[in-house]
Coordinates of C-alpha atoms in Angstrom, one line a residue:
Chain A
M1 CA 0.0 0.0 0.0
L2 CA 2.7 2.4 1.0
R3 CA 4.7 1.3 -2.1
S4 CA 1.8 2.4 -4.3
L5 CA 1.7 5.8 -2.5
M6 CA 5.4 6.2 -2.9
R7 CA 5.2 5.5 -6.6
R8 CA 4.5 9.2 -7.1
K9 CA 6.3 10.7 -4.1
L10 CA 5.8 14.3 -4.9
R11 CA 2.1 14.0 -5.7
T12 CA 1.5 11.9 -2.6
T13 CA 3.4 14.4 -0.5
L14 CA 1.5 17.3 -1.9
T15 CA -1.8 15.6 -1.3
V16 CA -0.9 14.6 2.2
L17 CA 0.2 18.2 2.8
G18 CA -3.2 19.4 1.6
I19 CA -4.9 17.3 4.2
T20 CA -2.3 18.2 6.8
V21 CA -3.0 21.9 6.4
G22 CA -6.8 21.3 6.6
I23 CA -6.5 19.1 9.6
W24 CA -4.0 21.4 11.2
A25 CA -6.4 24.3 10.8
L26 CA -9.4 22.2 12.0
M27 CA -7.5 21.2 15.2
V28 CA -6.1 24.6 16.0
M29 CA -9.4 26.3 15.4
S30 CA -11.2 23.6 17.4
A31 CA -8.8 24.1 20.2
M32 CA -9.5 27.8 20.1
A33 CA -13.3 27.2 20.0
N34 CA -12.9 24.7 22.8
K35 CA -11.2 27.2 25.0
L36 CA -13.9 29.9 24.4
T37 CA -16.7 27.4 25.0
A38 CA -15.0 26.2 28.2
L39 CA -14.8 29.8 29.4
V40 CA -18.5 30.5 28.7
D41 CA -19.6 27.1 30.1
G42 CA -17.6 27.6 33.2
G43 CA -19.0 31.1 33.7
S44 CA -22.5 29.9 33.1
T45 CA -22.1 27.1 35.6
Y46 CA -20.5 29.5 38.1
F47 CA -23.5 31.8 38.0
N48 CA -26.0 29.0 38.3
D49 CA -26.5 29.2 42.0
K50 CA -26.4 32.9 42.4
I51 CA -27.7 36.3 41.4
L52 CA -25.2 39.1 40.8
V53 CA -26.8 42.4 42.0
S54 CA -25.1 45.6 41.1
D55 CA -25.8 49.2 40.1
A56 CA -28.1 49.3 37.1
T57 CA -25.6 51.5 35.2
N58 CA -23.0 48.7 35.2
P59 CA -22.6 46.4 32.3
A60 CA -24.2 43.0 33.1
F61 CA -20.9 41.1 33.5
G62 CA -17.3 41.8 34.0
F63 CA -16.0 45.3 33.8
G64 CA -15.7 48.5 35.7
Y65 CA -18.4 48.2 38.4
V66 CA -19.6 51.3 40.1
P67 CA -19.0 51.0 43.9
M68 CA -21.9 51.4 46.3
P69 CA -22.0 51.8 50.1
V70 CA -21.8 48.4 51.7
G71 CA -25.0 48.9 53.6
I72 CA -26.8 47.9 50.5
V73 CA -25.8 44.3 51.2
D74 CA -27.9 44.1 54.4
E75 CA -30.8 45.7 52.6
V76 CA -30.7 43.2 49.7
G77 CA -30.2 40.4 52.3
A78 CA -33.5 41.4 54.0
V79 CA -35.5 40.8 50.8
P80 CA -37.6 37.7 51.4
G81 CA -36.2 34.7 49.4
V82 CA -32.6 35.8 49.9
A83 CA -30.6 33.2 51.9
V84 CA -27.3 35.1 51.9
A85 CA -26.2 38.4 50.4
A86 CA -22.4 38.7 50.2
P87 CA -20.4 41.8 49.3
R88 CA -17.7 41.6 46.8
V89 CA -15.3 44.2 45.4
H90 CA -14.4 43.7 41.8
F91 CA -12.1 45.7 39.5
M92 CA -9.7 45.3 36.6
L93 CA -6.1 44.4 37.5
D94 CA -4.9 46.9 34.9
P95 CA -6.8 50.2 35.2
E96 CA -6.2 50.7 31.4
D97 CA -7.9 47.4 30.5
A98 CA -11.1 48.1 28.8
G99 CA -12.2 44.5 28.9
I100 CA -12.0 44.1 25.2
G101 CA -10.0 41.1 24.2
F102 CA -10.0 37.6 22.8
S103 CA -10.0 35.9 26.2
A104 CA -11.0 36.9 29.7
S105 CA -9.5 40.1 31.2
D106 CA -7.4 40.1 34.4
F107 CA -9.6 40.8 37.4
V108 CA -9.1 41.5 41.1
V109 CA -11.8 40.4 43.4
A110 CA -11.9 41.1 47.1
F111 CA -14.1 39.4 49.7
T112 CA -13.9 37.9 53.1
A113 CA -13.4 34.2 53.0
G114 CA -16.5 32.4 54.2
V115 CA -18.8 35.4 53.5
D116 CA -21.0 33.2 51.5
R117 CA -21.8 31.2 54.6
G118 CA -21.3 27.9 52.8
H119 CA -23.8 28.6 50.0
E120 CA -21.2 28.9 47.2
T121 CA -21.3 25.6 45.2
F122 CA -18.3 26.4 43.0
R123 CA -15.1 24.7 44.4
W124 CA -11.6 25.6 43.2
E125 CA -8.6 23.4 43.7
I126 CA -5.4 24.8 45.2
A127 CA -2.3 24.0 43.1
Q128 CA 0.3 25.5 45.4
G129 CA 0.2 27.2 48.8
R130 CA -3.2 27.9 50.4
E131 CA -6.4 29.8 49.8
T132 CA -7.3 33.1 51.4
A133 CA -8.9 32.9 54.8
A134 CA -10.9 35.1 57.1
A135 CA -7.7 35.6 59.2
D136 CA -6.1 37.3 56.2
E137 CA -8.2 40.4 56.6
G138 CA -6.0 43.3 57.1
R139 CA -3.1 41.7 55.3
R140 CA -1.9 42.3 51.8
V141 CA -2.0 38.7 50.5
V142 CA -3.2 37.4 47.1
M143 CA -4.3 34.1 45.7
L144 CA -3.7 33.9 41.9
G145 CA -5.6 32.1 39.2
A146 CA -3.6 29.6 37.1
D147 CA -3.1 31.7 34.0
L148 CA -2.3 34.8 36.0
A149 CA 0.3 33.0 38.0
R150 CA 1.9 31.7 34.8
K151 CA 1.7 35.2 33.2
F152 CA 3.5 36.9 36.0
G153 CA 5.7 33.9 36.9
K154 CA 4.5 34.0 40.5
A155 CA 4.5 31.2 43.1
P156 CA 3.6 31.2 46.8
G157 CA 6.1 33.3 48.8
D158 CA 6.7 35.7 45.8
R159 CA 5.8 39.4 45.9
M160 CA 3.5 40.9 43.4
L161 CA 2.5 44.5 42.6
I162 CA -1.2 45.1 42.2
R163 CA -1.9 48.6 40.9
G164 CA 1.3 49.7 42.6
T165 CA 0.8 48.0 46.0
E166 CA 2.9 45.1 47.0
F167 CA 1.2 41.8 47.9
E168 CA 2.5 38.5 49.0
V169 CA 1.4 35.5 46.9
I170 CA 0.0 32.9 49.2
G171 CA -1.6 30.5 46.8
V172 CA -2.1 29.5 43.2
L173 CA -5.3 27.8 41.9
E174 CA -5.5 24.8 39.6
P175 CA -6.9 25.8 36.2
T176 CA -10.7 26.3 36.4
L177 CA -11.3 27.0 32.7
M178 CA -13.2 30.1 33.6
F179 CA -12.6 33.7 34.7
F180 CA -10.9 32.6 38.0
D181 CA -7.9 31.6 35.9
T182 CA -7.2 35.3 35.3
T183 CA -8.3 36.5 38.7
A184 CA -6.4 37.7 41.7
V185 CA -8.3 37.1 44.9
I186 CA -7.4 39.5 47.8
P187 CA -8.9 40.0 51.2
W188 CA -11.9 42.4 51.5
S189 CA -9.9 44.9 53.5
A190 CA -7.3 45.1 50.8
G191 CA -10.0 45.8 48.2
Q192 CA -11.3 48.7 50.4
E193 CA -7.8 50.2 50.3
F194 CA -7.9 50.3 46.5
L195 CA -11.3 51.8 46.4
A196 CA -10.4 54.5 49.0
R197 CA -7.8 56.0 46.6
D198 CA -9.7 55.5 43.4
P199 CA -10.2 59.1 41.8
A200 CA -13.7 58.3 40.7
V201 CA -14.6 57.0 44.2
L202 CA -13.1 60.1 45.8
A203 CA -15.0 62.3 43.4
E204 CA -18.3 60.7 44.3
F205 CA -17.9 59.9 48.1
G206 CA -15.4 62.6 49.2
P207 CA -11.9 62.1 50.8
E208 CA -13.2 59.8 53.5
P209 CA -15.3 57.2 51.6
P210 CA -17.5 54.7 53.5
E211 CA -16.9 51.0 53.2
L212 CA -17.9 50.1 49.6
T213 CA -18.8 47.1 47.5
S214 CA -18.9 46.6 43.8
M215 CA -21.7 44.1 43.8
V216 CA -23.9 41.9 46.0
I217 CA -23.7 38.2 45.4
V218 CA -27.2 36.9 46.3
Y219 CA -27.6 33.2 47.1
P220 CA -31.4 32.6 46.9
E221 CA -33.1 30.3 49.3
E222 CA -33.7 26.8 48.0
G223 CA -36.5 26.5 45.4
E224 CA -36.7 30.3 45.0
D225 CA -37.5 31.5 41.5
F226 CA -34.5 33.6 40.5
H227 CA -36.3 36.0 38.2
A228 CA -39.1 36.6 40.7
L229 CA -36.4 37.3 43.3
I230 CA -34.7 39.7 41.0
Q231 CA -38.0 41.6 40.5
A232 CA -38.4 41.7 44.3
I233 CA -34.9 43.1 44.7
T234 CA -35.2 45.7 42.0
A235 CA -38.7 46.7 43.2
A236 CA -37.2 47.4 46.6
H237 CA -34.1 49.1 45.1
P238 CA -35.0 50.7 41.8
G239 CA -31.4 51.7 40.9
M240 CA -30.2 48.0 41.0
R241 CA -30.0 45.3 38.5
G242 CA -29.8 41.5 39.0
V243 CA -28.3 39.1 36.5
T244 CA -28.3 35.3 36.4
S245 CA -26.6 32.5 34.4
D246 CA -29.4 33.0 31.8
D247 CA -28.2 36.6 31.2
F248 CA -24.7 35.3 31.1
D249 CA -25.6 32.8 28.4
D250 CA -27.5 35.6 26.5
Q251 CA -24.5 37.9 26.6
F252 CA -21.7 35.5 25.9
G253 CA -23.3 32.2 24.7
S254 CA -24.6 33.5 21.4
T255 CA -21.5 35.6 20.6
V256 CA -19.2 32.6 21.3
A257 CA -21.5 30.3 19.3
I258 CA -21.2 32.7 16.3
L259 CA -17.5 33.0 16.8
N260 CA -17.2 29.2 17.0
A261 CA -19.2 28.8 13.8
I262 CA -17.0 31.2 12.0
I263 CA -13.8 29.5 13.3
L264 CA -15.1 26.0 12.4
S265 CA -16.3 27.2 9.0
V266 CA -12.8 28.4 8.1
A267 CA -11.4 25.0 9.2
L268 CA -14.1 23.1 7.2
I269 CA -13.2 25.0 4.1
S270 CA -9.6 23.8 4.5
I271 CA -10.9 20.3 4.9
V272 CA -13.0 20.5 1.7
V273 CA -9.9 21.6 -0.2
G274 CA -8.0 18.7 1.3
G275 CA -10.7 16.3 0.4
L276 CA -10.8 17.6 -3.2
S277 CA -7.1 17.1 -3.5
V278 CA -7.5 13.5 -2.4
I279 CA -10.2 12.9 -5.1
N280 CA -7.9 14.5 -7.7
T281 CA -4.9 12.4 -6.6
M282 CA -6.8 9.2 -6.5
T283 CA -8.5 9.9 -9.9
M284 CA -5.1 10.4 -11.4
S285 CA -3.7 7.4 -9.6
V286 CA -6.6 5.2 -11.0
A287 CA -6.0 6.6 -14.5
E288 CA -2.3 5.7 -14.3
R289 CA -3.0 2.3 -12.9
T290 CA -5.9 1.3 -15.3
R291 CA -3.8 -1.5 -16.7
E292 CA -2.8 -2.7 -13.3
I293 CA -6.4 -2.8 -12.3
G294 CA -7.2 -4.7 -15.4
I295 CA -4.5 -7.3 -14.6
K296 CA -5.8 -7.7 -11.1
R297 CA -9.4 -8.1 -12.2
A298 CA -8.4 -10.6 -14.9
I299 CA -6.5 -12.8 -12.5
G300 CA -9.3 -12.9 -10.0
A301 CA -9.6 -9.7 -8.0
S302 CA -13.2 -8.9 -7.3
R303 CA -14.6 -5.4 -7.6
G304 CA -14.7 -5.3 -3.8
V305 CA -11.0 -6.1 -3.6
I306 CA -10.1 -3.3 -6.0
M307 CA -12.3 -0.8 -4.2
R308 CA -11.0 -1.8 -0.8
E309 CA -7.4 -1.4 -2.0
L310 CA -7.9 2.1 -3.4
V311 CA -10.1 3.3 -0.5
V312 CA -7.6 2.1 2.1
E313 CA -4.8 3.8 0.1
A314 CA -6.8 7.1 0.1
G315 CA -7.6 6.5 3.8
L316 CA -3.9 6.0 4.5
M317 CA -3.1 9.4 2.9
G318 CA -5.8 10.9 5.2
L319 CA -4.4 9.2 8.2
I320 CA -0.8 10.3 7.5
G321 CA -2.1 13.9 6.8
G322 CA -4.1 13.8 10.0
L323 CA -1.2 12.6 12.2
V324 CA 1.1 15.2 10.7
G325 CA -1.6 17.9 11.1
L326 CA -2.1 16.8 14.7
G327 CA 1.6 17.1 15.4
L328 CA 1.8 20.5 13.8
A329 CA -1.3 21.7 15.7
G330 CA 0.2 20.4 18.9
V331 CA 3.3 22.4 18.3
V332 CA 1.4 25.6 17.3
V333 CA -0.9 25.3 20.3
Y334 CA 2.0 24.6 22.7
F335 CA 4.1 27.6 21.5
A336 CA 1.1 29.9 21.1
N337 CA -0.1 29.2 24.6
D338 CA 3.5 29.4 25.9
A339 CA 3.9 32.8 24.3
G340 CA 0.4 33.8 25.4
Q341 CA 1.3 33.2 29.0
T342 CA 3.3 36.4 29.2
S343 CA 0.3 38.4 28.0
G344 CA -2.2 36.2 29.8
T345 CA -3.9 35.2 26.5
I346 CA -4.2 31.5 26.6
L347 CA -6.1 31.0 23.4
F348 CA -6.2 27.3 22.9
L349 CA -7.4 24.3 24.8
M350 CA -6.2 21.1 23.1
T351 CA -7.8 17.9 24.3
P352 CA -7.1 14.3 23.4
W353 CA -10.7 14.2 22.1
I354 CA -9.9 16.9 19.5
G355 CA -6.8 15.0 18.4
A356 CA -8.6 11.7 18.1
L357 CA -11.5 13.3 16.3
G358 CA -9.2 15.2 13.9
V359 CA -7.2 12.1 12.9
S360 CA -10.3 9.9 12.6
F361 CA -12.0 12.6 10.6
S362 CA -9.0 13.0 8.3
T363 CA -8.8 9.2 7.7
V364 CA -12.5 9.0 6.9
L365 CA -12.2 12.1 4.7
G366 CA -9.4 10.4 2.7
A367 CA -11.3 7.2 2.4
V368 CA -14.6 8.9 1.4
A369 CA -12.8 11.1 -1.1
G370 CA -11.1 8.0 -2.6
A371 CA -14.4 6.1 -2.8
L372 CA -15.6 7.6 -6.1
P373 CA -12.4 7.0 -8.0
A374 CA -12.2 3.6 -6.5
W375 CA -15.8 2.8 -7.5
N376 CA -15.0 3.9 -11.1
A377 CA -11.9 1.7 -11.1
A378 CA -13.7 -1.3 -9.8
R379 CA -16.3 -1.0 -12.6
L380 CA -13.6 -1.0 -15.3
D381 CA -14.0 -3.7 -18.0
P382 CA -10.8 -5.9 -17.4
V383 CA -10.2 -6.4 -21.1
E384 CA -10.5 -2.6 -21.9
A385 CA -8.3 -1.9 -18.9
L386 CA -5.7 -4.4 -20.1
R387 CA -5.5 -2.6 -23.5
F388 CA -4.7 0.7 -21.7
G389 CA -1.2 2.2 -21.7
Chain B
M1 CA -18.8 -34.7 -21.6
A2 CA -15.7 -32.7 -22.7
F3 CA -14.0 -30.5 -20.1
L4 CA -15.0 -27.4 -22.0
E5 CA -17.8 -27.2 -24.5
A6 CA -18.8 -23.9 -26.2
H7 CA -21.6 -23.7 -28.7
N8 CA -22.9 -20.8 -30.9
L9 CA -20.6 -18.1 -29.5
H10 CA -21.3 -14.8 -31.0
K11 CA -19.7 -11.5 -30.0
T12 CA -20.6 -8.1 -31.5
Y13 CA -18.9 -4.9 -30.4
R14 CA -20.9 -1.8 -30.8
L15 CA -18.4 0.9 -31.4
S16 CA -21.0 3.5 -32.2
R17 CA -24.7 3.5 -33.2
N18 CA -23.9 2.5 -36.8
N19 CA -20.6 0.8 -36.4
H20 CA -20.8 -2.7 -35.2
V21 CA -18.0 -5.3 -35.3
R22 CA -19.0 -8.9 -35.4
A23 CA -15.9 -10.5 -33.9
L24 CA -17.4 -14.0 -33.5
R25 CA -20.1 -15.4 -35.7
G26 CA -21.1 -18.7 -34.1
V27 CA -18.1 -20.5 -32.7
D28 CA -18.2 -24.1 -31.4
V29 CA -15.2 -25.3 -29.4
T30 CA -14.6 -28.4 -27.4
V31 CA -11.6 -29.0 -25.3
E32 CA -10.9 -32.3 -23.5
A33 CA -9.1 -32.3 -20.1
G34 CA -5.4 -32.5 -20.5
E35 CA -5.4 -31.2 -24.0
M36 CA -3.1 -28.4 -25.2
V37 CA -5.2 -26.6 -27.9
G38 CA -3.8 -23.9 -30.1
I39 CA -6.0 -21.3 -31.7
M40 CA -4.5 -19.7 -34.8
G41 CA -5.7 -17.2 -37.4
P42 CA -4.9 -13.8 -38.9
S43 CA -5.1 -10.5 -37.0
G44 CA -8.6 -9.4 -36.2
C45 CA -10.2 -12.8 -36.8
G46 CA -11.6 -13.1 -33.3
K47 CA -8.9 -15.2 -31.6
S48 CA -8.5 -12.9 -28.6
T49 CA -12.3 -12.4 -28.3
L50 CA -12.7 -16.1 -28.1
M51 CA -10.0 -16.3 -25.4
H52 CA -11.7 -13.5 -23.4
I53 CA -15.0 -15.4 -23.5
L54 CA -13.5 -18.7 -22.6
G55 CA -11.6 -16.9 -19.8
L56 CA -14.9 -15.3 -18.5
L57 CA -13.5 -11.8 -19.1
H58 CA -16.4 -11.1 -21.5
S59 CA -19.8 -12.7 -22.1
P60 CA -21.0 -13.9 -25.5
D61 CA -24.0 -12.2 -27.0
L62 CA -27.0 -13.7 -25.2
D63 CA -29.6 -12.6 -27.8
T64 CA -28.7 -15.2 -30.4
S65 CA -30.8 -18.1 -31.6
P66 CA -30.1 -20.8 -30.6
A67 CA -28.8 -19.3 -27.3
P68 CA -25.0 -19.6 -26.6
S69 CA -23.7 -22.1 -24.2
L70 CA -20.4 -22.4 -22.4
V71 CA -20.0 -25.3 -20.1
I72 CA -16.7 -25.7 -18.2
D73 CA -16.3 -28.8 -16.1
D74 CA -20.1 -29.4 -16.0
T75 CA -20.8 -25.8 -14.9
D76 CA -22.8 -23.6 -17.3
V77 CA -20.9 -20.3 -17.0
T78 CA -23.0 -18.2 -19.4
A79 CA -25.5 -17.4 -16.6
L80 CA -22.9 -16.5 -13.9
D81 CA -22.9 -13.0 -12.6
D82 CA -19.7 -10.9 -12.2
R83 CA -19.0 -12.1 -8.7
E84 CA -19.2 -15.7 -9.7
R85 CA -17.2 -15.3 -12.8
T86 CA -14.5 -13.4 -10.9
R87 CA -14.3 -16.2 -8.3
M88 CA -14.1 -18.8 -11.1
R89 CA -11.3 -16.9 -12.7
A90 CA -9.4 -16.7 -9.4
E91 CA -9.9 -20.3 -8.4
R92 CA -10.0 -22.4 -11.6
M93 CA -8.3 -20.4 -14.3
G94 CA -4.9 -19.1 -15.1
F95 CA -4.0 -16.3 -17.5
V96 CA -0.8 -15.7 -19.4
F97 CA -0.7 -12.5 -21.6
Q98 CA 1.5 -11.5 -24.5
S99 CA 2.9 -8.5 -22.6
F100 CA 3.4 -10.4 -19.3
N101 CA 1.2 -8.0 -17.4
L102 CA 3.0 -8.2 -14.1
V103 CA 2.3 -5.5 -11.5
S104 CA 5.4 -3.3 -11.7
T105 CA 5.5 -2.2 -8.1
L106 CA 5.4 -5.8 -6.8
T107 CA 8.2 -8.4 -6.6
A108 CA 8.0 -11.6 -8.6
A109 CA 6.8 -13.5 -5.5
E110 CA 4.2 -10.9 -4.7
N111 CA 2.9 -11.0 -8.3
V112 CA 2.6 -14.8 -8.2
A113 CA 0.9 -14.7 -4.8
L114 CA -1.9 -12.4 -6.0
P115 CA -4.3 -15.0 -7.5
A116 CA -3.8 -17.1 -4.3
E117 CA -4.8 -14.1 -2.2
Y118 CA -7.8 -13.4 -4.4
A119 CA -8.8 -17.0 -4.1
G120 CA -9.0 -16.5 -0.3
R121 CA -5.7 -17.8 0.9
R122 CA -4.0 -16.2 3.9
K123 CA -1.1 -13.9 2.9
S124 CA 1.5 -16.2 4.4
D125 CA 0.1 -19.3 2.7
A126 CA -0.2 -17.4 -0.6
R127 CA 3.4 -16.3 -0.3
A128 CA 4.5 -19.9 0.4
E129 CA 2.6 -21.2 -2.6
A130 CA 4.0 -18.4 -4.8
M131 CA 7.5 -19.5 -3.8
D132 CA 6.7 -23.1 -4.8
A133 CA 5.3 -21.9 -8.2
L134 CA 8.4 -19.8 -8.8
R135 CA 10.7 -22.7 -8.1
Q136 CA 8.7 -24.8 -10.6
V137 CA 9.6 -22.3 -13.3
D138 CA 13.1 -22.2 -12.1
L139 CA 12.9 -18.6 -10.8
G140 CA 13.1 -19.3 -7.0
E141 CA 16.1 -17.1 -6.7
W142 CA 14.5 -14.2 -8.4
A143 CA 11.5 -14.1 -6.1
G144 CA 12.4 -10.7 -4.5
H145 CA 13.1 -9.0 -7.9
R146 CA 10.7 -6.5 -9.5
P147 CA 9.6 -7.1 -13.1
M148 CA 11.9 -4.3 -14.4
E149 CA 14.8 -6.3 -13.1
L150 CA 13.9 -9.4 -15.1
S151 CA 14.4 -10.3 -18.8
G152 CA 11.3 -10.8 -21.0
G153 CA 11.6 -14.5 -20.8
Q154 CA 11.9 -14.4 -17.1
Q155 CA 8.9 -12.1 -16.8
Q156 CA 6.8 -14.5 -18.8
R157 CA 7.9 -17.4 -16.6
V158 CA 6.8 -15.4 -13.6
A159 CA 3.5 -14.9 -15.4
I160 CA 3.2 -18.6 -15.9
A161 CA 4.0 -19.2 -12.2
R162 CA 1.2 -16.7 -11.4
A163 CA -1.2 -18.4 -13.7
L164 CA -0.5 -21.8 -12.2
V165 CA -0.2 -20.9 -8.5
N166 CA -3.8 -22.0 -7.8
S167 CA -3.4 -25.2 -9.8
P168 CA -6.2 -24.1 -12.2
D169 CA -8.3 -26.4 -14.3
L170 CA -7.6 -24.3 -17.4
L171 CA -4.6 -22.2 -18.4
L172 CA -5.4 -19.6 -21.1
A173 CA -2.4 -18.0 -22.9
D174 CA -2.9 -15.1 -25.3
E175 CA 0.2 -15.0 -27.6
P176 CA 2.5 -16.0 -24.8
T177 CA 5.6 -15.8 -26.9
G178 CA 4.6 -12.7 -29.0
N179 CA 7.0 -10.4 -27.2
L180 CA 9.9 -12.9 -26.8
D181 CA 13.0 -13.7 -28.8
S182 CA 13.6 -17.2 -30.2
E183 CA 15.5 -18.5 -27.2
S184 CA 12.9 -17.3 -24.7
T185 CA 10.2 -18.6 -26.9
G186 CA 11.8 -22.0 -26.7
E187 CA 12.0 -21.8 -22.9
V188 CA 8.5 -20.7 -22.4
M189 CA 7.1 -23.3 -24.8
A190 CA 9.1 -26.0 -23.2
L191 CA 7.7 -25.0 -19.8
L192 CA 4.1 -25.0 -21.1
H193 CA 4.6 -28.3 -22.8
W194 CA 6.1 -29.7 -19.6
F195 CA 3.1 -28.6 -17.5
N196 CA 0.7 -30.1 -20.1
R197 CA 2.6 -33.4 -20.5
E198 CA 3.8 -34.0 -17.0
Q199 CA 1.0 -32.5 -14.9
G200 CA -1.9 -32.9 -17.3
Q201 CA -2.5 -29.1 -17.3
T202 CA -5.3 -28.2 -19.8
I203 CA -4.0 -25.3 -21.9
V204 CA -5.7 -23.2 -24.6
L205 CA -3.4 -20.8 -26.3
V206 CA -3.7 -18.2 -29.1
T207 CA -0.7 -17.8 -31.3
H208 CA 0.6 -16.6 -34.7
D209 CA 3.7 -18.7 -34.4
T210 CA 3.7 -22.0 -36.1
R211 CA 6.6 -23.2 -33.8
V212 CA 4.2 -22.7 -30.9
S213 CA 1.2 -24.3 -32.6
E214 CA 3.4 -27.3 -33.5
A215 CA 3.8 -28.0 -29.7
C216 CA 0.0 -28.2 -29.3
S217 CA -1.9 -31.4 -29.4
R218 CA -4.6 -29.8 -31.6
V219 CA -4.9 -26.6 -33.5
L220 CA -8.0 -24.7 -34.4
T221 CA -8.1 -21.9 -37.0
I222 CA -10.4 -19.0 -36.9
R223 CA -11.2 -16.8 -39.8
D224 CA -13.7 -14.0 -39.9
G225 CA -15.2 -15.0 -36.6
V226 CA -15.8 -18.7 -37.3
I227 CA -13.7 -21.8 -36.8
T228 CA -12.7 -23.2 -40.2

């Protein structure tokens, strides 16, 4: 089989290369789509058990929250149906970050450990060091998400500057495949220090601002209807807005779905081109081997044998192309993610599933593309084929 | 009953709507088991067409009256479908062609093993039988060589080994010496003669060469699509 492929080395190489490029594109793009989907899915899951209440002038998720006096937390907590209302300070790590990027921005969140009173269902894993504790209040310590730790090359015991203030890194999280990967978690008290010298805060609340919060994380009581609860909260506090995982899906889900569709379309176009090149190569190969096919049919090869031989040959080209494409995609993803660490842009999430699917797809593509020329070859009249060439 | 009996074989090739070539016009042939029958005749007389029909590569015209019949070893093969004809070619027939028709990318042994594989033998068994067949034509030491590395005479001996690897009931040879020099012609004919005489191999061969036809036990002559 390989010998037949190697009969026209250049042609086989070019065909395999065509498939390689297609599969490479498919896998790299899939890895990118996978990462984006994981981010959105992770976020959606995270917001499943809670309502995020903030000033109505804020964007729904993510960026530049307007601080509010912390008294609002108790007021929201008093609304019937609210099990726990927890304050949380939230701002961008880089004040210049407008939150527009291909992946999640770097965030700083500040809260007192345990403020959720056991209602938080999301659990992170600690990779190194320890997580922040209630006893850390008053200290300048930080726990870093996995991507952020890699980006800044920080480990527990290291010092890190957050908006000009030095913090001690006490822990690093395992990857969560959501925004926590690019988040620095600091004690509530440290968050207050930042707000107290924020020019916008000083302009609004004067030189001695009260204790402030960016949002209220509401954990509803069991069985509570989230949307009804949001209505109750906003009725009591007209300037507020509450969002849930449904809103998160609305805001990011459809955007990512469209982005994924575009990404995969580009990859599929590459695949079609690869498939056409297999059809072309196998058609030429059959034409060149007409006589050989005639010989084999004359001495007893059935149509099935001829078809199988050519389809397997085409499938083999697909397999080789797929494996090389997988290798190249692995290299690109590795180096791109490695380079992205410094900027915090980890674009790709390559999984064994993507690799296995890509290689299988490529093999099947080769075989399917080879089927038509093979079928034509199998139907050749042996005597006519023997006269050929 | 004879080993092979063919009656009223017609073959018309329709080259275009108004251009038909009647290659066979009612041929009757009988071949006894163990015979070596030569078919002679001028170019275009229908020799090869007859070989293709006897070798189940083509069917005779079926719309003639009386209907054609081709019975090989008590099996009426005119009614067989493509799958059955292919199996019969693989298991019970051997072919030798004028231009050797070996697969250029395969070694001599791999070429000889092909019909055995097509007949359903395992690859290792087919390879062992191929080696036996090559030794019978005195080419055991050339088993690993590709056709390009062999002389014309050697290539035709490989083709004979390939034709005989499944110990077929019938060996069909179409101008087996047409591309060979005198010396190689002698070798090939000696080989075919030996298989016929010593192993009782039934052979039907088409030839122009009277030296070849002289080696046959019986010679049929075709002219204008009929046996004269």
